[in-house]
Amino acid sequence: MYLNIALLGGDGIGPEVLAQSVKCLQAIEHNFGHTFSITKADIGAIAMKKTGKPLPEKTLKICKNSDAILFGAIGSLEYDQNPKAKVWPEQGLFQLRKELDLFANIRPVKVFPALAKLSPLNKANILDTDLVIYRELTGGIYFGKKEVSDDGTFAMDACEYTEKEISRITHLAFKAAKSRRKKLTLVDKANVLETSRLWRRVVMNIASSYPEVSLNCMFMDHAAVQMILNPNQFDVILTDNMFGDILSDQGSAISGSIGLLPSSSVGIGHAMFEPIHGSYPQAKGKNIANPVASILSVAMLLQHFDLQEEANAVITAVLKSFAKKIVTPDVLGSSKYGTDYVGDFIANNISDDSDDDLKINDENIGLGKSTII
């Protein structure tokens, strides 16, 4: 297979972890006979310094002409600590999602048995956790009308949704649930928000088309509590943009490190794959950032193009790094291995030969069941 892949390193540790993903893509090329044409482009704070824009036209054009996008991270302390800034690096990512209509963000939350002790939660409660969050990505409060008074004493962010925006991601979530454990939980605030009431009406209507899937509706505050107390009760979680942003980050804490989980953002004609962590500028250039989430994003990319054997090879190599404790400091607290070494180890262990000791199955990672749409 031949794929054009746009590589957006972004800010902070983004370029460092993405460099390890490229090593894994090159290993897939070598072992499976594919060709990946990679084009680098700027986004975020680095793009603002070069062009004044968080999403330059050149970058957008490269992304529109690509088969898929691998994204690193975005954000800079320079702007985080300046609330009066008129333009933010994150606006580049929001604009990219909107321009490419990447309306569905898919975030699997999986506890790796070998690393379960890292979780701050009770091991018995989280060991079987295997859920996926379907977050609507191009609507809601992040994209609604905004207003700030001239004197800066009043601000407004409107949360807006249409039935069409809700319907298209709802069908994706139900299809995912149908292929998994056949349970879907809609998370909203229908007791107080009109947009949530619209979500509930649309989702309940669509549910009749998927009789094999059990639908449960849960208020956001209660869902946040239940995700901590009993996360393995969830299978597929469907929610809006802001609630999904909150719950997916909370879900990452279950696994014990935000550096372990990947995500995809998909639309009708485009798809982007990225780790869920931020730019972590404090770690930039120190060779301590965890590349696993970025590398597992490569596995999601491969699954998206029905390259399941190749995706399994990546996942198996990651599991081997866990088994041999070749991990970055955030995982085991040891500074023995850095970003580059972990990336090299995983890439060097990607093979088209199956490994019986680390056979991919639902108890390992199960990314395939979560992400193919």
mmCIF file of N, CA and C in Angstrom, residues 107-113 126-132 251-252 254-256 260-261 361-367 370:
data_model
loop_
_atom_site.group_PDB
_atom_site.id
_atom_site.type_symbol
_atom_site.label_atom_id
_atom_site.label_comp_id
_atom_site.label_asym_id
_atom_site.label_seq_id
_atom_site.Cartn_x
_atom_site.Cartn_y
_atom_site.Cartn_z
ATOM 1 N N ARG A 107 -11.247 7.716 21.365
ATOM 2 C CA ARG A 107 -10.186 7.521 22.347
ATOM 3 C C ARG A 107 -10.393 6.228 23.136
ATOM 4 N N PRO A 108 -9.644 5.181 22.793
ATOM 5 C CA PRO A 108 -9.728 3.954 23.588
ATOM 6 C C PRO A 108 -9.049 4.151 24.942
ATOM 7 N N VAL A 109 -9.644 3.609 25.979
ATOM 8 C CA VAL A 109 -9.061 3.627 27.317
ATOM 9 C C VAL A 109 -8.878 2.180 27.733
ATOM 10 N N LYS A 110 -7.638 1.748 27.791
ATOM 11 C CA LYS A 110 -7.320 0.356 28.062
ATOM 12 C C LYS A 110 -6.266 0.269 29.145
ATOM 13 N N VAL A 111 -6.474 -0.603 30.109
ATOM 14 C CA VAL A 111 -5.467 -0.842 31.141
ATOM 15 C C VAL A 111 -4.583 -1.997 30.687
ATOM 16 N N PHE A 112 -3.287 -1.734 30.606
ATOM 17 C CA PHE A 112 -2.339 -2.771 30.245
ATOM 18 C C PHE A 112 -2.035 -3.608 31.491
ATOM 19 N N PRO A 113 -2.302 -4.908 31.472
ATOM 20 C CA PRO A 113 -2.073 -5.741 32.665
ATOM 21 C C PRO A 113 -0.679 -5.590 33.255
ATOM 22 N N ILE A 126 -9.973 -1.786 38.122
ATOM 23 C CA ILE A 126 -9.606 -1.245 36.805
ATOM 24 C C ILE A 126 -8.994 -2.269 35.853
ATOM 25 N N LEU A 127 -8.657 -3.456 36.332
ATOM 26 C CA LEU A 127 -7.879 -4.393 35.525
ATOM 27 C C LEU A 127 -8.566 -4.771 34.214
ATOM 28 N N ASP A 128 -9.895 -4.879 34.206
ATOM 29 C CA ASP A 128 -10.614 -5.286 32.996
ATOM 30 C C ASP A 128 -11.139 -4.098 32.191
ATOM 31 N N THR A 129 -10.689 -2.905 32.518
ATOM 32 C CA THR A 129 -11.178 -1.721 31.815
ATOM 33 C C THR A 129 -10.794 -1.752 30.341
ATOM 34 N N ASP A 130 -11.803 -1.636 29.497
ATOM 35 C CA ASP A 130 -11.599 -1.612 28.043
ATOM 36 C C ASP A 130 -12.789 -0.859 27.459
ATOM 37 N N LEU A 131 -12.659 0.454 27.386
ATOM 38 C CA LEU A 131 -13.753 1.279 26.890
ATOM 39 C C LEU A 131 -13.242 2.200 25.807
ATOM 40 N N VAL A 132 -14.154 2.796 25.067
ATOM 41 C CA VAL A 132 -13.766 3.755 24.039
ATOM 42 C C VAL A 132 -14.726 4.928 24.084
ATOM 43 N N GLY A 251 -10.109 9.468 31.756
ATOM 44 C CA GLY A 251 -9.898 8.063 31.423
ATOM 45 C C GLY A 251 -8.430 7.714 31.340
ATOM 46 N N SER A 252 -7.616 8.673 30.883
ATOM 47 C CA SER A 252 -6.188 8.395 30.762
ATOM 48 C C SER A 252 -5.547 8.143 32.121
ATOM 49 N N ILE A 254 -6.776 6.469 34.483
ATOM 50 C CA ILE A 254 -7.045 5.092 34.896
ATOM 51 C C ILE A 254 -5.873 4.192 34.559
ATOM 52 N N SER A 255 -5.255 4.427 33.398
ATOM 53 C CA SER A 255 -4.146 3.576 32.956
ATOM 54 C C SER A 255 -2.852 3.857 33.701
ATOM 55 N N GLY A 256 -2.780 4.996 34.384
ATOM 56 C CA GLY A 256 -1.603 5.315 35.177
ATOM 57 C C GLY A 256 -0.641 6.281 34.539
ATOM 58 N N LEU A 260 0.377 6.869 27.510
ATOM 59 C CA LEU A 260 0.163 5.521 26.996
ATOM 60 C C LEU A 260 -0.972 5.399 25.988
ATOM 61 N N LEU A 261 -1.826 6.400 25.900
ATOM 62 C CA LEU A 261 -3.058 6.212 25.136
ATOM 63 C C LEU A 261 -3.101 7.063 23.865
ATOM 64 N N ASN A 361 -4.575 -10.194 21.906
ATOM 65 C CA ASN A 361 -5.931 -10.627 22.219
ATOM 66 C C ASN A 361 -6.610 -9.538 23.027
ATOM 67 N N ASP A 362 -7.859 -9.766 23.368
ATOM 68 C CA ASP A 362 -8.630 -8.736 24.048
ATOM 69 C C ASP A 362 -8.020 -8.346 25.396
ATOM 70 N N GLU A 363 -7.311 -9.281 26.050
ATOM 71 C CA GLU A 363 -6.768 -8.980 27.362
ATOM 72 C C GLU A 363 -5.522 -8.104 27.272
ATOM 73 N N ASN A 364 -4.939 -8.018 26.085
ATOM 74 C CA ASN A 364 -3.758 -7.176 25.932
ATOM 75 C C ASN A 364 -4.122 -5.733 25.672
ATOM 76 N N ILE A 365 -4.664 -5.450 24.463
ATOM 77 C CA ILE A 365 -4.972 -4.054 24.159
ATOM 78 C C ILE A 365 -6.277 -3.879 23.432
ATOM 79 N N GLY A 366 -6.599 -4.736 22.508
ATOM 80 C CA GLY A 366 -7.900 -4.661 21.846
ATOM 81 C C GLY A 366 -8.159 -3.386 21.084
ATOM 82 N N LEU A 367 -7.125 -2.729 20.584
ATOM 83 C CA LEU A 367 -7.338 -1.478 19.868
ATOM 84 C C LEU A 367 -8.230 -1.671 18.651
ATOM 85 N N SER A 370 -11.806 -1.200 19.039
ATOM 86 C CA SER A 370 -12.211 0.140 19.453
ATOM 87 C C SER A 370 -12.190 1.164 18.325
#
